[in-house]
Amino acid sequence: MTNASRRFYSVIPAGGIGSRLWPLSRADAPKFLHDLTGSGVTLLRATWDRLAPVAGDDRIMVVTGRAHRGAVEAQLPEISDANIVLEADPRDSTVAICLAAAILQRREPDVIIGSFAADHVIRGDRLFRAAVQQAITAAEAGYITTIGIRPTEPAIGFGYIKAGDALNIDGADGTMSVDAFVEKPDIERARAYLDDGGYLWNAGMFISRADVLLEELASNEPELHDAILQLAEAWDDPTTRGPAVDRLWPKLKKIAIDYSVAEPSAAKGRMAVVPGHFGWDDVGDFASLAKLNSNGLSNDLAILGENARVLADASSGIVVSHSDRVVSLIGVKDIVVVDTPDALLVTTSENAQRVKGVVDALKISGRDDVL
């Protein structure tokens, strides 16, 4: 283990409700608390198990909402109280990641942190660990480093990273500069990215020295940076944390770390990317979930639910059953059926990304009881 690896601390932001997976994913039971792969463990637990060999059980911090504390502790009995950071309410990824970085830097001034979402699916743990080790080395060299996934298809549900020149960092062979981050493309542009060969899927993983990350935040969002440092200063003292949260949290700007740190850092030449060769999916919608659970075969029907009662003939897609009803499908292709005790969703894989619109409509209509 290198000196940089010994200084490494994993951070798991466990937030968001996964609105494109409604009604399976809810505010009180977001997708990271579900087993979406049939493995027998939730996505959060799988994330912890993947990171523990890299950082150690005592060097993983989880940032989550107050409402989820009990569920997180039940899933992760190894975690210490000091390594659970509870958000008063969601403030997007910049606050989640940079507050963790600021807290950890006060404890260990030379800490290197890596942020890994709680609700992604990764296959190929050995390849994942190898990529993380390279990213730690690049972070030690002063880069804010991300891990980009080699695309296997022209996906339109992911953002992309345009990779630049090789950086020639000892111990991080293959690491490249980041020329730009690219938003989710249409299908024609996604095909062009795939054919180009110089684009990677943006998996939202960030590895950096805490001081470098916070320095970049200070350059781009000085007010947010100052508030985060004040919170971090008060965090480890129970007598000062509450008043600081009450005073500062409502004023924290909601902004994704892609915009507050990653994109500006790429423009300054401070971003590096390590190509990852492991399987990865952010499980962004039911089409993705169907693919994960049918071995990528479009003519298969994936069935999730511990006591699912499904009868199917000449049908494909996915059924998620969390009720006692029998679900019968006859001659339907690429169907999505999600059956819960209080809500039923029926759509197709092609329209899976539009489920978020249903959630937005329910919010507007005041139907918070099913959210």
Short mmCIF file of C-alpha atoms in Angstrom, two decimals, residues 85-234:
data_model
loop_
_atom_site.label_atom_id
_atom_site.label_comp_id
_atom_site.label_asym_id
_atom_site.label_seq_id
_atom_site.Cartn_x
_atom_site.Cartn_y
_atom_site.Cartn_z
CA VAL A 85 -23.00 12.93 8.06
CA LEU A 86 -26.71 13.79 8.20
CA GLU A 87 -28.07 16.45 5.87
CA ALA A 88 -30.84 18.68 7.23
CA ASP A 89 -32.37 18.56 3.74
CA PRO A 90 -30.94 17.81 0.28
CA ARG A 91 -28.50 20.38 -1.11
CA ASP A 92 -27.18 18.44 -4.15
CA SER A 93 -23.80 16.81 -4.66
CA THR A 94 -21.48 19.79 -4.06
CA VAL A 95 -22.57 20.14 -0.43
CA ALA A 96 -22.61 16.37 0.17
CA ILE A 97 -19.11 15.77 -1.20
CA CYS A 98 -17.37 19.00 -0.21
CA LEU A 99 -18.76 19.01 3.35
CA ALA A 100 -17.41 15.49 3.78
CA ALA A 101 -14.07 16.65 2.37
CA ALA A 102 -13.95 19.62 4.74
CA ILE A 103 -14.82 17.52 7.80
CA LEU A 104 -12.21 14.91 6.91
CA GLN A 105 -9.56 17.53 6.17
CA ARG A 106 -10.00 18.98 9.67
CA ARG A 107 -9.39 15.49 11.04
CA GLU A 108 -6.56 14.65 8.62
CA PRO A 109 -5.08 17.66 6.77
CA ASP A 110 -3.47 15.54 4.02
CA VAL A 111 -6.47 13.26 3.37
CA ILE A 112 -7.35 12.09 -0.14
CA ILE A 113 -11.05 11.48 -0.66
CA GLY A 114 -13.00 9.50 -3.23
CA SER A 115 -16.72 9.98 -3.78
CA PHE A 116 -18.78 7.02 -5.04
CA ALA A 117 -22.57 7.07 -5.39
CA ALA A 118 -24.56 4.70 -3.20
CA ASP A 119 -26.95 3.64 -5.96
CA HIS A 120 -24.78 2.48 -8.87
CA VAL A 121 -24.18 -1.10 -9.96
CA ILE A 122 -20.57 -2.17 -10.62
CA ARG A 123 -19.38 -5.54 -11.83
CA GLY A 124 -15.72 -6.46 -11.81
CA ASP A 125 -14.45 -5.47 -8.37
CA ARG A 126 -10.80 -6.22 -9.16
CA LEU A 127 -10.84 -3.88 -12.16
CA PHE A 128 -12.70 -1.28 -10.10
CA ARG A 129 -10.06 -1.36 -7.36
CA ALA A 130 -7.26 -1.06 -9.93
CA ALA A 131 -8.89 2.06 -11.41
CA VAL A 132 -9.36 3.60 -7.96
CA GLN A 133 -5.71 3.00 -7.10
CA GLN A 134 -4.64 4.80 -10.29
CA ALA A 135 -7.04 7.65 -9.50
CA ILE A 136 -5.55 7.97 -5.99
CA THR A 137 -2.08 8.28 -7.55
CA ALA A 138 -3.30 10.96 -9.95
CA ALA A 139 -4.99 12.78 -7.07
CA GLU A 140 -1.75 12.74 -5.08
CA ALA A 141 -0.14 14.47 -8.07
CA GLY A 142 -2.62 17.34 -7.66
CA TYR A 143 -5.37 16.45 -10.10
CA ILE A 144 -9.08 16.22 -9.38
CA THR A 145 -9.59 12.80 -10.89
CA THR A 146 -12.63 11.00 -12.21
CA ILE A 147 -13.11 7.47 -13.50
CA GLY A 148 -14.68 7.28 -16.94
CA ILE A 149 -16.27 4.12 -18.28
CA ARG A 150 -15.45 2.81 -21.73
CA PRO A 151 -18.81 2.96 -23.57
CA THR A 152 -20.18 -0.28 -24.93
CA GLU A 153 -23.15 1.24 -26.75
CA PRO A 154 -24.43 4.69 -27.85
CA ALA A 155 -26.21 5.36 -24.54
CA ILE A 156 -28.30 8.54 -24.26
CA GLY A 157 -28.95 8.24 -20.52
CA PHE A 158 -25.39 9.10 -19.44
CA GLY A 159 -23.20 12.17 -19.58
CA TYR A 160 -19.85 11.82 -21.35
CA ILE A 161 -16.24 12.85 -20.73
CA LYS A 162 -14.09 14.00 -23.63
CA ALA A 163 -10.62 12.68 -22.84
CA GLY A 164 -7.50 14.60 -23.83
CA ASP A 165 -3.78 13.90 -23.79
CA ALA A 166 -2.00 11.27 -21.72
CA LEU A 167 -0.63 12.70 -18.45
CA ASN A 168 2.26 10.23 -17.95
CA ILE A 169 1.83 9.94 -14.18
CA ASP A 170 3.99 7.24 -12.59
CA GLY A 171 1.72 4.55 -11.18
CA ALA A 172 -1.31 5.79 -13.10
CA ASP A 173 -0.70 4.54 -16.62
CA GLY A 174 -3.43 5.49 -19.06
CA THR A 175 -4.58 8.54 -17.09
CA MET A 176 -5.58 11.38 -19.39
CA SER A 177 -6.51 15.02 -19.07
CA VAL A 178 -10.18 15.95 -19.31
CA ASP A 179 -10.95 18.26 -22.21
CA ALA A 180 -14.65 18.65 -21.41
CA PHE A 181 -17.72 17.19 -19.76
CA VAL A 182 -20.59 16.62 -22.18
CA GLU A 183 -24.29 16.52 -21.27
CA LYS A 184 -26.52 13.56 -22.18
CA PRO A 185 -26.57 13.42 -25.99
CA ASP A 186 -29.23 12.46 -28.52
CA ILE A 187 -28.81 9.11 -30.23
CA GLU A 188 -26.97 10.48 -33.28
CA ARG A 189 -24.41 12.28 -31.16
CA ALA A 190 -24.04 9.26 -28.86
CA ARG A 191 -23.20 7.13 -31.90
CA ALA A 192 -20.63 9.70 -32.96
CA TYR A 193 -19.04 9.62 -29.50
CA LEU A 194 -18.86 5.84 -29.62
CA ASP A 195 -17.27 5.86 -33.08
CA ASP A 196 -14.81 8.59 -32.06
CA GLY A 197 -13.31 6.45 -29.29
CA GLY A 198 -12.20 9.47 -27.27
CA TYR A 199 -15.31 9.73 -25.11
CA LEU A 200 -16.07 7.94 -21.83
CA TRP A 201 -19.25 7.65 -19.82
CA ASN A 202 -19.28 9.99 -16.82
CA ALA A 203 -19.82 7.72 -13.80
CA GLY A 204 -19.81 10.58 -11.28
CA MET A 205 -16.79 9.32 -9.34
CA PHE A 206 -14.40 11.97 -8.02
CA ILE A 207 -11.05 11.34 -6.31
CA SER A 208 -9.00 14.26 -5.04
CA ARG A 209 -6.85 15.61 -2.25
CA ALA A 210 -9.33 17.40 0.00
CA ASP A 211 -7.30 20.60 -0.08
CA VAL A 212 -7.29 20.66 -3.90
CA LEU A 213 -11.04 20.01 -4.11
CA LEU A 214 -11.86 22.74 -1.59
CA GLU A 215 -9.46 25.17 -3.25
CA GLU A 216 -11.30 24.70 -6.54
CA LEU A 217 -14.67 25.17 -4.84
CA ALA A 218 -13.40 28.39 -3.25
CA SER A 219 -12.38 29.68 -6.68
CA ASN A 220 -15.78 29.02 -8.25
CA GLU A 221 -18.28 29.25 -5.40
CA PRO A 222 -16.64 31.31 -2.62
CA GLU A 223 -19.78 31.87 -0.52
CA LEU A 224 -20.68 28.19 -0.56
CA HIS A 225 -17.08 27.29 0.26
CA ASP A 226 -17.05 29.60 3.27
CA ALA A 227 -20.32 28.19 4.61
CA ILE A 228 -19.08 24.61 4.21
CA LEU A 229 -15.88 25.41 6.10
CA GLN A 230 -17.91 26.94 8.94
CA LEU A 231 -20.07 23.82 9.11
CA ALA A 232 -17.00 21.58 9.11
CA GLU A 233 -15.41 23.59 11.92
CA ALA A 234 -18.49 23.02 14.10
#
